[in-house]
mmCIF file of C-alpha atoms and ligand atoms in Angstrom:
data_model
loop_
_atom_site.group_PDB
_atom_site.id
_atom_site.type_symbol
_atom_site.label_atom_id
_atom_site.label_comp_id
_atom_site.label_asym_id
_atom_site.label_seq_id
_atom_site.Cartn_x
_atom_site.Cartn_y
_atom_site.Cartn_z
ATOM 1 C CA MET A 100 -13.485 0.305 21.626
ATOM 2 C CA GLN A 101 -12.338 -1.919 18.873
ATOM 3 C CA ARG A 102 -8.987 -3.591 19.843
ATOM 4 C CA VAL A 103 -7.612 -5.989 17.506
ATOM 5 C CA PRO A 104 -5.240 -8.886 18.546
ATOM 6 C CA LEU A 105 -2.385 -9.763 16.378
ATOM 7 C CA ALA A 106 -1.017 -12.352 18.659
ATOM 8 C CA ASP A 107 -1.612 -13.300 22.278
ATOM 9 C CA GLY A 108 -1.263 -10.150 24.372
ATOM 10 C CA ILE A 109 -0.491 -8.117 21.265
ATOM 11 C CA TYR A 110 -2.961 -5.566 20.070
ATOM 12 C CA TRP A 111 -3.649 -2.869 17.459
ATOM 13 C CA VAL A 112 -4.610 0.077 19.506
ATOM 14 C CA GLY A 113 -4.361 2.906 17.086
ATOM 15 C CA ALA A 114 -6.886 5.494 15.534
ATOM 16 C CA VAL A 115 -8.655 5.735 12.271
ATOM 17 C CA ASP A 116 -8.663 9.120 10.554
ATOM 18 C CA TRP A 117 -11.539 8.748 8.168
ATOM 19 C CA GLY A 118 -11.663 12.255 7.150
ATOM 20 C CA VAL A 119 -8.167 13.155 6.266
ATOM 21 C CA ARG A 120 -8.043 14.066 2.577
ATOM 22 C CA GLU A 121 -4.655 15.664 2.311
ATOM 23 C CA PHE A 122 -1.360 14.711 3.922
ATOM 24 C CA HIS A 123 1.374 17.216 3.346
ATOM 25 C CA GLY A 124 0.316 17.690 -0.311
ATOM 26 C CA TYR A 125 -0.470 13.960 -0.817
ATOM 27 C CA ASP A 126 -4.124 13.401 -1.488
ATOM 28 C CA THR A 127 -5.725 10.578 0.656
ATOM 29 C CA PRO A 128 -9.116 9.795 -0.943
ATOM 30 C CA HIS A 129 -9.573 6.813 1.443
ATOM 31 C CA GLY A 130 -8.431 8.518 4.616
ATOM 32 C CA SER A 131 -5.726 6.951 6.694
ATOM 33 C CA SER A 132 -5.028 5.313 10.040
ATOM 34 C CA TYR A 133 -2.295 5.847 12.741
ATOM 35 C CA ASN A 134 -1.396 2.336 13.911
ATOM 36 C CA SER A 135 -0.291 1.936 17.427
ATOM 37 C CA TYR A 136 0.418 -1.357 19.058
ATOM 38 C CA LEU A 137 0.242 -2.618 22.678
ATOM 39 C CA ILE A 138 2.172 -5.631 24.136
ATOM 40 C CA VAL A 139 0.794 -6.837 27.449
ATOM 41 C CA ASP A 140 3.337 -9.167 28.906
ATOM 42 C CA GLU A 141 5.040 -9.294 32.274
ATOM 43 C CA LYS A 142 5.947 -5.848 31.192
ATOM 44 C CA VAL A 143 3.563 -3.611 29.188
ATOM 45 C CA CYS A 144 4.922 -1.842 26.111
ATOM 46 C CA VAL A 145 3.189 0.631 23.695
ATOM 47 C CA VAL A 146 4.637 1.135 20.270
ATOM 48 C CA ASP A 147 4.116 4.503 18.508
ATOM 49 C CA GLY A 148 1.333 7.017 19.015
ATOM 50 C CA VAL A 149 -1.205 8.862 16.973
ATOM 51 C CA ARG A 150 -1.643 12.365 15.670
ATOM 52 C CA ALA A 151 -2.611 15.252 18.126
ATOM 53 C CA GLY A 152 -6.320 15.001 18.919
ATOM 54 C CA LEU A 153 -6.621 11.246 18.449
ATOM 55 C CA GLY A 154 -4.800 10.466 21.719
ATOM 56 C CA PRO A 155 -8.044 9.821 23.617
ATOM 57 C CA GLU A 156 -9.177 7.273 20.980
ATOM 58 C CA MET A 157 -5.892 5.427 21.429
ATOM 59 C CA LEU A 158 -5.897 5.594 25.113
ATOM 60 C CA ARG A 159 -9.358 4.085 25.384
ATOM 61 C CA ARG A 160 -8.132 1.105 23.296
ATOM 62 C CA VAL A 161 -4.948 0.806 25.407
ATOM 63 C CA ARG A 162 -6.896 0.998 28.659
ATOM 64 C CA GLY A 163 -9.446 -1.502 27.284
ATOM 65 C CA CYS A 164 -6.657 -4.075 27.006
ATOM 66 C CA CYS A 165 -4.420 -3.449 30.082
ATOM 67 C CA GLN A 166 -6.722 -1.536 32.459
ATOM 68 C CA GLU A 167 -4.679 0.355 35.036
ATOM 69 C CA GLN A 168 -1.499 -1.673 34.429
ATOM 70 C CA THR A 169 1.649 0.222 34.648
ATOM 71 C CA VAL A 170 3.167 0.974 31.105
ATOM 72 C CA ASP A 171 6.789 0.115 31.208
ATOM 73 C CA TYR A 172 7.905 1.110 27.828
ATOM 74 C CA LEU A 173 6.697 3.409 25.147
ATOM 75 C CA VAL A 174 8.708 2.850 21.957
ATOM 76 C CA VAL A 175 8.719 5.793 19.395
ATOM 77 C CA ASN A 176 9.879 4.407 16.119
ATOM 78 C CA HIS A 177 9.544 7.751 14.329
ATOM 79 C CA VAL A 178 8.873 11.297 15.464
ATOM 80 C CA GLU A 179 6.881 12.742 12.722
ATOM 81 C CA MET A 180 3.874 14.437 14.099
ATOM 82 C CA ASP A 181 1.240 12.022 12.682
ATOM 83 C CA HIS A 182 2.767 9.453 15.199
ATOM 84 C CA SER A 183 4.080 11.798 17.924
ATOM 85 C CA GLY A 184 1.612 14.664 18.009
ATOM 86 C CA CYS A 185 -0.245 13.055 20.931
ATOM 87 C CA LEU A 186 2.773 12.171 22.941
ATOM 88 C CA PRO A 187 2.790 15.081 25.584
ATOM 89 C CA TRP A 188 -0.804 14.307 26.311
ATOM 90 C CA LEU A 189 -0.515 10.464 26.022
ATOM 91 C CA ILE A 190 2.690 10.248 28.152
ATOM 92 C CA GLU A 191 0.963 12.376 30.791
ATOM 93 C CA GLN A 192 -1.837 9.760 30.787
ATOM 94 C CA LEU A 193 0.234 6.535 30.503
ATOM 95 C CA ARG A 194 3.278 7.674 32.436
ATOM 96 C CA PRO A 195 5.627 5.088 30.797
ATOM 97 C CA ARG A 196 8.704 4.304 32.884
ATOM 98 C CA LYS A 197 10.978 4.500 29.789
ATOM 99 C CA ILE A 198 10.677 5.883 26.251
ATOM 100 C CA LEU A 199 12.717 3.956 23.741
ATOM 101 C CA THR A 200 13.753 5.507 20.480
ATOM 102 C CA SER A 201 16.700 5.774 18.068
ATOM 103 C CA LYS A 202 19.502 8.214 18.800
ATOM 104 C CA ARG A 203 18.227 10.436 16.064
ATOM 105 C CA GLY A 204 14.745 9.963 17.533
ATOM 106 C CA GLN A 205 16.087 11.222 20.947
ATOM 107 C CA GLU A 206 17.410 14.407 19.272
ATOM 108 C CA ALA A 207 14.160 14.740 17.337
ATOM 109 C CA LEU A 208 11.877 14.476 20.424
ATOM 110 C CA ALA A 209 13.926 17.266 21.981
ATOM 111 C CA LEU A 210 13.368 19.402 18.815
ATOM 112 C CA HIS A 211 9.756 18.736 18.492
ATOM 113 C CA PHE A 212 8.533 19.369 22.050
ATOM 114 C CA THR A 213 9.300 22.047 24.642
ATOM 115 C CA ARG A 214 11.224 21.409 27.689
ATOM 116 C CA GLU A 215 8.105 21.642 29.734
ATOM 117 C CA GLU A 216 6.400 18.999 27.552
ATOM 118 C CA CYS A 217 9.345 16.756 27.888
ATOM 119 C CA GLU A 218 9.790 17.164 31.638
ATOM 120 C CA GLY A 219 10.124 13.899 33.413
ATOM 121 C CA TRP A 220 10.498 11.748 30.185
ATOM 122 C CA ASP A 221 13.102 9.077 30.683
ATOM 123 C CA VAL A 222 14.294 8.638 27.121
ATOM 124 C CA MET A 223 16.654 5.924 26.225
ATOM 125 C CA ALA A 224 18.320 5.603 22.872
ATOM 126 C CA VAL A 225 18.352 2.070 21.323
ATOM 127 C CA GLY A 226 20.042 0.797 18.187
ATOM 128 C CA THR A 227 20.244 -2.125 15.946
ATOM 129 C CA GLY A 228 20.701 -5.393 17.899
ATOM 130 C CA ASP A 229 19.515 -3.911 21.027
ATOM 131 C CA GLU A 230 16.939 -6.138 22.888
ATOM 132 C CA ILE A 231 14.419 -5.411 25.588
ATOM 133 C CA ASN A 232 12.771 -8.433 27.442
ATOM 134 C CA LEU A 233 9.210 -8.047 28.197
ATOM 135 C CA GLY A 234 8.564 -11.582 29.655
ATOM 136 C CA SER A 235 7.622 -13.987 27.101
ATOM 137 C CA TYR A 236 8.252 -11.599 24.156
ATOM 138 C CA THR A 237 11.432 -9.811 23.280
ATOM 139 C CA LEU A 238 11.700 -6.665 21.430
ATOM 140 C CA SER A 239 14.617 -6.132 18.888
ATOM 141 C CA PHE A 240 15.275 -2.858 17.282
ATOM 142 C CA ILE A 241 16.578 -2.100 13.838
ATOM 143 C CA GLU A 242 17.561 1.265 12.697
ATOM 144 C CA ALA A 243 16.196 2.237 9.401
ATOM 145 C CA PRO A 244 17.487 5.754 8.678
ATOM 146 C CA MET A 245 15.825 7.655 6.005
ATOM 147 C CA LEU A 246 12.800 5.295 5.800
ATOM 148 C CA HIS A 247 11.828 8.005 5.687
ATOM 149 C CA TRP A 248 13.340 10.218 8.252
ATOM 150 C CA PRO A 249 16.726 9.978 9.930
ATOM 151 C CA ASP A 250 15.216 8.822 13.256
ATOM 152 C CA SER A 251 13.179 5.943 11.638
ATOM 153 C CA MET A 252 13.451 2.614 13.290
ATOM 154 C CA PHE A 253 11.751 -0.777 13.212
ATOM 155 C CA THR A 254 10.763 -2.630 16.276
ATOM 156 C CA TYR A 255 10.676 -6.492 15.921
ATOM 157 C CA VAL A 256 8.865 -8.676 18.334
ATOM 158 C CA LYS A 257 10.923 -11.754 18.141
ATOM 159 C CA GLU A 258 8.752 -14.781 19.316
ATOM 160 C CA PRO A 259 5.605 -14.110 17.282
ATOM 161 C CA HIS A 260 7.883 -12.807 14.319
ATOM 162 C CA ILE A 261 5.970 -9.350 14.136
ATOM 163 C CA LEU A 262 7.757 -6.527 12.408
ATOM 164 C CA LEU A 263 6.588 -3.141 13.412
ATOM 165 C CA PRO A 264 8.230 -0.929 10.693
ATOM 166 C CA ASN A 265 6.437 2.304 11.289
ATOM 167 C CA ASP A 266 5.905 4.134 7.992
ATOM 168 C CA ALA A 267 7.514 1.462 5.747
ATOM 169 C CA PHE A 268 5.053 -0.964 4.087
ATOM 170 C CA GLY A 269 2.218 1.337 5.033
ATOM 171 C CA GLN A 270 -0.847 2.748 2.978
ATOM 172 C CA HIS A 271 -3.071 5.806 3.581
ATOM 173 C CA LEU A 272 -6.189 3.755 3.960
ATOM 174 C CA ALA A 273 -9.026 4.282 6.551
ATOM 175 C CA SER A 274 -11.025 1.042 7.280
ATOM 176 C CA SER A 275 -12.894 -0.747 10.054
ATOM 177 C CA ARG A 276 -10.774 -3.788 9.041
ATOM 178 C CA ARG A 277 -7.258 -4.005 10.121
ATOM 179 C CA PHE A 278 -5.730 -6.740 8.010
ATOM 180 C CA ALA A 279 -4.833 -6.676 4.277
ATOM 181 C CA ASP A 280 -6.553 -10.185 3.765
ATOM 182 C CA GLU A 281 -9.889 -8.699 4.930
ATOM 183 C CA LEU A 282 -9.792 -5.885 2.383
ATOM 184 C CA ASP A 283 -9.847 -5.567 -1.457
ATOM 185 C CA MET A 284 -6.226 -6.334 -2.344
ATOM 186 C CA ASN A 285 -6.332 -4.131 -5.401
ATOM 187 C CA VAL A 286 -7.143 -1.162 -3.299
ATOM 188 C CA VAL A 287 -4.519 -2.031 -0.701
ATOM 189 C CA MET A 288 -1.660 -2.556 -3.323
ATOM 190 C CA GLU A 289 -2.760 0.639 -5.121
ATOM 191 C CA GLU A 290 -2.485 2.619 -2.030
ATOM 192 C CA ALA A 291 0.815 0.793 -1.082
ATOM 193 C CA VAL A 292 2.337 1.673 -4.356
ATOM 194 C CA THR A 293 1.035 5.333 -4.136
ATOM 195 C CA TYR A 294 2.532 5.468 -0.495
ATOM 196 C CA PHE A 295 5.913 4.184 -1.718
ATOM 197 C CA ALA A 296 5.923 6.723 -4.648
ATOM 198 C CA ASN A 297 5.109 9.684 -2.541
ATOM 199 C CA ILE A 298 7.061 8.893 0.741
ATOM 200 C CA LEU A 299 9.746 6.510 -0.082
ATOM 201 C CA MET A 300 10.716 7.001 -3.772
ATOM 202 C CA PRO A 301 13.452 9.621 -2.844
ATOM 203 C CA PHE A 302 14.922 6.982 -0.530
ATOM 204 C CA ALA A 303 14.978 3.967 -2.825
ATOM 205 C CA GLY A 304 18.589 3.344 -2.100
ATOM 206 C CA GLN A 305 18.022 3.049 1.595
ATOM 207 C CA VAL A 306 14.943 0.852 1.115
ATOM 208 C CA THR A 307 17.044 -1.555 -0.824
ATOM 209 C CA LYS A 308 19.862 -1.600 1.973
ATOM 210 C CA THR A 309 17.214 -2.076 4.587
ATOM 211 C CA ILE A 310 15.686 -5.089 2.802
ATOM 212 C CA GLU A 311 19.055 -6.558 2.486
ATOM 213 C CA LYS A 312 19.882 -5.970 6.095
ATOM 214 C CA LEU A 313 16.594 -7.767 7.044
ATOM 215 C CA ILE A 314 17.646 -10.683 4.846
ATOM 216 C CA GLU A 315 21.107 -10.662 6.271
ATOM 217 C CA MET A 316 19.800 -10.727 9.848
ATOM 218 C CA GLY A 317 17.735 -13.686 8.849
ATOM 219 C CA LEU A 318 14.621 -12.265 10.438
ATOM 220 C CA GLU A 319 11.622 -14.534 10.240
ATOM 221 C CA ILE A 320 8.586 -12.121 9.426
ATOM 222 C CA ASP A 321 5.132 -13.635 9.763
ATOM 223 C CA THR A 322 3.378 -10.289 10.170
ATOM 224 C CA ILE A 323 4.234 -6.730 9.052
ATOM 225 C CA ALA A 324 2.352 -4.280 11.051
ATOM 226 C CA PRO A 325 2.981 -0.766 9.685
ATOM 227 C CA SER A 326 1.895 2.537 11.192
ATOM 228 C CA HIS A 327 -0.691 3.335 8.406
ATOM 229 C CA GLY A 328 -3.349 1.164 6.730
ATOM 230 C CA ALA A 329 -3.658 -2.487 6.561
ATOM 231 C CA ILE A 330 -1.375 -5.012 8.408
ATOM 232 C CA TRP A 331 0.091 -7.861 6.321
ATOM 233 C CA ARG A 332 -0.425 -11.187 8.113
ATOM 234 C CA LEU A 333 -0.627 -13.932 5.474
ATOM 235 C CA ARG A 334 2.730 -15.484 4.208
ATOM 236 C CA GLU A 335 1.870 -14.565 0.573
ATOM 237 C CA HIS A 336 1.074 -10.961 1.589
ATOM 238 C CA VAL A 337 4.263 -10.560 3.573
ATOM 239 C CA ASP A 338 6.325 -11.924 0.806
ATOM 240 C CA ALA A 339 4.412 -9.875 -1.786
ATOM 241 C CA ILE A 340 4.793 -6.388 -0.138
ATOM 242 C CA ILE A 341 8.607 -7.037 0.512
ATOM 243 C CA GLU A 342 9.156 -8.153 -3.102
ATOM 244 C CA ALA A 343 7.070 -5.152 -4.278
ATOM 245 C CA TYR A 344 9.181 -2.758 -2.152
ATOM 246 C CA ALA A 345 12.390 -4.355 -3.539
ATOM 247 C CA ALA A 346 11.072 -3.914 -7.179
ATOM 248 C CA TRP A 347 9.860 -0.277 -6.650
ATOM 249 C CA ALA A 348 13.176 0.626 -5.047
ATOM 250 C CA ARG A 349 14.987 -0.817 -8.132
ATOM 251 C CA PHE A 350 12.666 1.398 -10.201
ATOM 252 C CA GLU A 351 11.317 -1.514 -12.155
ATOM 253 C CA ALA A 352 8.423 -0.186 -14.475
ATOM 254 C CA LYS A 353 5.689 -1.342 -16.596
ATOM 255 C CA PRO A 354 6.205 -0.637 -20.336
ATOM 256 C CA ARG A 355 3.960 2.167 -20.252
ATOM 257 C CA VAL A 356 4.040 5.952 -21.245
ATOM 258 C CA CYS A 357 2.429 8.667 -19.033
ATOM 259 C CA LEU A 358 1.442 12.018 -20.624
ATOM 260 C CA VAL A 359 1.325 14.690 -17.974
ATOM 261 C CA TYR A 360 0.134 18.085 -19.073
ATOM 262 C CA ASP A 361 -1.734 21.170 -18.590
ATOM 263 C CA THR A 362 -3.499 23.169 -21.401
ATOM 264 C CA MET A 363 -4.688 26.782 -21.954
ATOM 265 C CA TRP A 364 -6.775 26.671 -25.223
ATOM 266 C CA HIS A 365 -6.309 22.791 -25.881
ATOM 267 C CA SER A 366 -3.307 22.926 -28.210
ATOM 268 C CA THR A 367 -1.005 21.160 -25.812
ATOM 269 C CA GLU A 368 -3.858 18.849 -24.916
ATOM 270 C CA LYS A 369 -4.296 18.032 -28.748
ATOM 271 C CA MET A 370 -0.572 17.240 -28.833
ATOM 272 C CA ALA A 371 -0.918 15.017 -25.887
ATOM 273 C CA TYR A 372 -3.680 13.138 -27.579
ATOM 274 C CA ALA A 373 -1.950 12.817 -30.900
ATOM 275 C CA VAL A 374 1.260 11.508 -29.025
ATOM 276 C CA ALA A 375 -0.619 9.055 -27.105
ATOM 277 C CA ASP A 376 -2.367 7.697 -30.247
ATOM 278 C CA GLY A 377 1.286 7.243 -31.678
ATOM 279 C CA VAL A 378 2.265 5.320 -28.460
ATOM 280 C CA ALA A 379 -0.777 3.161 -28.691
ATOM 281 C CA GLN A 380 -0.250 2.394 -32.439
ATOM 282 C CA GLU A 381 2.991 0.727 -31.273
ATOM 283 C CA ASP A 382 0.883 -1.394 -28.878
ATOM 284 C CA VAL A 383 2.380 0.213 -25.729
ATOM 285 C CA GLU A 384 0.056 1.257 -22.975
ATOM 286 C CA VAL A 385 -0.348 4.920 -22.495
ATOM 287 C CA THR A 386 -2.144 6.966 -19.714
ATOM 288 C CA ILE A 387 -3.008 10.646 -20.041
ATOM 289 C CA LEU A 388 -2.891 12.574 -16.878
ATOM 290 C CA PRO A 389 -4.244 16.253 -17.125
ATOM 291 C CA LEU A 390 -2.694 18.185 -14.241
ATOM 292 C CA SER A 391 -5.938 20.182 -13.788
ATOM 293 C CA GLY A 392 -7.790 17.577 -11.935
ATOM 294 C CA THR A 393 -5.353 14.841 -11.161
ATOM 295 C CA PRO A 394 -3.732 14.961 -7.789
ATOM 296 C CA LEU A 395 0.082 14.943 -7.716
ATOM 297 C CA ALA A 396 0.254 11.978 -5.528
ATOM 298 C CA ARG A 397 -1.576 10.000 -8.236
ATOM 299 C CA VAL A 398 0.796 11.285 -10.870
ATOM 300 C CA ALA A 399 3.695 10.345 -8.777
ATOM 301 C CA ARG A 400 2.185 6.727 -8.550
ATOM 302 C CA TYR A 401 2.202 6.413 -12.420
ATOM 303 C CA VAL A 402 5.771 7.746 -12.607
ATOM 304 C CA GLN A 403 6.766 5.124 -10.135
ATOM 305 C CA GLU A 404 5.169 2.340 -12.162
ATOM 306 C CA SER A 405 5.797 3.599 -15.820
ATOM 307 C CA ARG A 406 9.015 3.483 -17.884
ATOM 308 C CA ALA A 407 8.302 6.898 -19.660
ATOM 309 C CA PHE A 408 6.671 10.124 -18.720
ATOM 310 C CA LEU A 409 6.346 13.203 -20.977
ATOM 311 C CA VAL A 410 5.487 16.639 -19.661
ATOM 312 C CA GLY A 411 3.591 19.254 -21.615
ATOM 313 C CA SER A 412 2.737 22.860 -21.239
ATOM 314 C CA PRO A 413 1.699 25.995 -23.264
ATOM 315 C CA VAL A 414 3.453 29.177 -22.662
ATOM 316 C CA LEU A 415 2.145 31.677 -20.044
ATOM 317 C CA ASN A 416 4.324 34.742 -19.521
ATOM 318 C CA ASN A 417 7.367 33.234 -21.134
ATOM 319 C CA GLY A 418 7.235 30.147 -18.940
ATOM 320 C CA MET A 419 5.232 27.027 -18.235
ATOM 321 C CA LEU A 420 1.788 26.944 -16.600
ATOM 322 C CA PRO A 421 1.846 27.088 -12.818
ATOM 323 C CA ASN A 422 0.370 23.536 -12.541
ATOM 324 C CA VAL A 423 3.289 22.112 -14.602
ATOM 325 C CA GLY A 424 5.855 24.050 -12.373
ATOM 326 C CA ARG A 425 4.136 22.614 -9.335
ATOM 327 C CA PHE A 426 4.389 19.113 -10.794
ATOM 328 C CA LEU A 427 7.985 19.427 -11.705
ATOM 329 C CA THR A 428 8.953 20.697 -8.355
ATOM 330 C CA TYR A 429 7.156 17.716 -6.753
ATOM 331 C CA ILE A 430 8.554 15.060 -9.023
ATOM 332 C CA LYS A 431 12.049 16.469 -8.937
ATOM 333 C CA GLY A 432 11.993 16.058 -5.142
ATOM 334 C CA LEU A 433 10.898 12.485 -5.399
ATOM 335 C CA ARG A 434 13.950 11.792 -7.464
ATOM 336 C CA PRO A 435 12.764 9.097 -9.881
ATOM 337 C CA LYS A 436 15.448 7.129 -11.762
ATOM 338 C CA SER A 437 15.695 4.999 -14.940
ATOM 339 C CA ARG A 438 12.893 6.869 -16.743
ATOM 340 C CA LEU A 439 12.572 8.084 -20.290
ATOM 341 C CA THR A 440 11.101 11.662 -20.401
ATOM 342 C CA GLY A 441 10.663 14.588 -22.594
ATOM 343 C CA ALA A 442 9.007 17.997 -22.847
ATOM 344 C CA PHE A 443 6.282 19.076 -25.349
ATOM 345 C CA GLY A 444 3.846 21.978 -25.749
ATOM 346 C CA SER A 445 2.487 24.798 -27.830
ATOM 347 C CA PHE A 446 3.650 28.395 -28.109
ATOM 348 C CA GLY A 447 2.479 31.671 -29.660
ATOM 349 C CA TRP A 448 5.521 33.763 -30.216
ATOM 350 C CA GLY A 449 8.561 33.856 -27.743
ATOM 351 C CA GLY A 450 8.164 30.343 -26.288
ATOM 352 C CA GLY A 451 9.820 29.386 -23.078
ATOM 353 C CA ALA A 452 7.591 26.543 -21.556
ATOM 354 C CA VAL A 453 9.052 23.627 -23.170
ATOM 355 C CA LYS A 454 12.717 25.089 -22.712
ATOM 356 C CA GLU A 455 11.934 25.344 -18.962
ATOM 357 C CA ILE A 456 10.526 21.870 -18.598
ATOM 358 C CA ASP A 457 13.348 20.405 -20.824
ATOM 359 C CA ALA A 458 15.939 22.149 -18.556
ATOM 360 C CA THR A 459 14.300 20.874 -15.392
ATOM 361 C CA LEU A 460 14.019 17.220 -16.822
ATOM 362 C CA ARG A 461 17.712 17.368 -17.814
ATOM 363 C CA SER A 462 18.678 18.351 -14.156
ATOM 364 C CA MET A 463 17.021 15.094 -12.929
ATOM 365 C CA SER A 464 19.558 12.789 -14.403
ATOM 366 C CA LEU A 465 16.812 11.130 -16.590
ATOM 367 C CA ASP A 466 16.874 9.922 -20.140
ATOM 368 C CA VAL A 467 15.659 12.944 -21.774
ATOM 369 C CA LEU A 468 14.214 13.072 -25.490
ATOM 370 C CA GLU A 469 14.506 16.052 -27.734
ATOM 371 C CA PRO A 470 11.603 18.285 -27.005
ATOM 372 C CA LEU A 471 8.330 18.670 -29.360
ATOM 373 C CA GLU A 472 6.881 22.178 -29.914
ATOM 374 C CA VAL A 473 4.119 23.599 -32.145
ATOM 375 C CA ARG A 474 3.003 27.196 -32.820
ATOM 376 C CA TYR A 475 -0.423 28.131 -31.735
ATOM 377 C CA VAL A 476 -2.778 25.367 -32.741
ATOM 378 C CA PRO A 477 -1.370 22.102 -34.179
ATOM 379 C CA ASN A 478 -2.256 21.434 -37.847
ATOM 380 C CA GLU A 479 -2.705 18.178 -39.527
ATOM 381 C CA GLU A 480 0.943 17.734 -40.417
ATOM 382 C CA GLU A 481 1.968 18.694 -36.811
ATOM 383 C CA LEU A 482 -0.456 16.201 -35.377
ATOM 384 C CA ILE A 483 1.099 13.480 -37.662
ATOM 385 C CA ALA A 484 4.493 14.635 -36.226
ATOM 386 C CA CYS A 485 3.177 14.241 -32.688
ATOM 387 C CA GLU A 486 2.027 10.731 -33.459
ATOM 388 C CA GLU A 487 5.398 9.914 -34.928
ATOM 389 C CA TYR A 488 6.966 11.337 -31.687
ATOM 390 C CA GLY A 489 4.699 8.993 -29.714
ATOM 391 C CA ARG A 490 5.706 5.980 -31.904
ATOM 392 C CA GLN A 491 9.324 6.721 -31.217
ATOM 393 C CA VAL A 492 8.838 7.010 -27.576
ATOM 394 C CA ALA A 493 6.892 3.673 -27.646
ATOM 395 C CA ARG A 494 9.775 2.041 -29.578
ATOM 396 C CA ARG A 495 12.289 3.220 -26.993
ATOM 397 C CA VAL A 496 10.066 1.713 -24.216
ATOM 398 C CA LYS A 497 9.805 -1.589 -26.071
ATOM 399 C CA GLU A 498 13.636 -1.611 -26.626
ATOM 400 C CA TRP A 499 13.980 -1.091 -22.886
ATOM 401 C CA VAL A 500 11.774 -4.108 -22.107
ATOM 402 C CA ARG A 501 13.882 -6.415 -24.436
HETATM 403 FE FE1 FEO B 120 3.575 8.433 9.188
HETATM 404 FE FE2 FEO B 120 6.615 9.772 8.376
HETATM 405 O O1 FEO B 120 5.020 9.552 9.338
#
């Protein structure tokens, strides 16, 4: 089995999930990986597991590096099932002397697995500043609550300056290559921002605090080895992903407008295209995202990176189309900030969709424009009004950039 060294005695021993295309509602067109790490020193330590079913693949990699050596420690940085699903089986195989996790991780393990499954597990809670000596290497722990669960924790291997931050800095990206510098960086960064938008956007405040904490602690970081996707090992890549996280957490954005809509008989779509034309007339970039056919995770990525997003729907049964409701539920949960937004759409008689969208956007503490509506099919005058609306949005975006 492929085992990939990160440093002397430190290996990637995870599993690649080539076939996963959906991750709790998040589309993963490139699959994913669950990255586990093994440190073979005077003491042997495994950091993080893989999802249920992929334990045998991980175990073969572990045993390929340390044969029958006793495993002293298993570190559980995060209890979500993509990393802990295999644990009852894996622990049975490896029989680690101690399981190290955060205090919230200790609680979460007991709430994920039955008493029978946990039988014989010697779980010890560790917190920020706690250290475990393995021989030539020392593990240091950093609590990272809400990145993205309460239990989340980073493990830092001090001597080779390797940070194992679990989900943070990850990407859903299956590959036979383990390092970002071996891959197409455009794809890696695209998946990194999509991952941030869909997993970490709601916790942007905690991301900022954690980065500040790492800086305050003066940690030297030469490698960031997350629990999904590519490992960042070049200085410029380590700096780039930390800087990108800091910027995404501040909700920095491109001067771009996204038009997110669904349509019934193309009236709302015509409005979207006319608004887009108006935005483009002001030389501001615009992206049209039809909800029938664009996965929500990709729309979230555009919201993460764009200053403005407008949401359109015609009326169905006095309300918005279900696709639009689904999008609003999703994006509201992600809690974007510092975004200009607004509702648009067509109606026949009673209306209702635009009112519902507008009310939802206003409940999200965003900068909400007055809504734009047309009755049935937009005529030439109304299309001109849509273009003017687009020009106004673009001018607001340009003012913000200045
Ligand atoms: Fe990759 Fe939150 O689990």
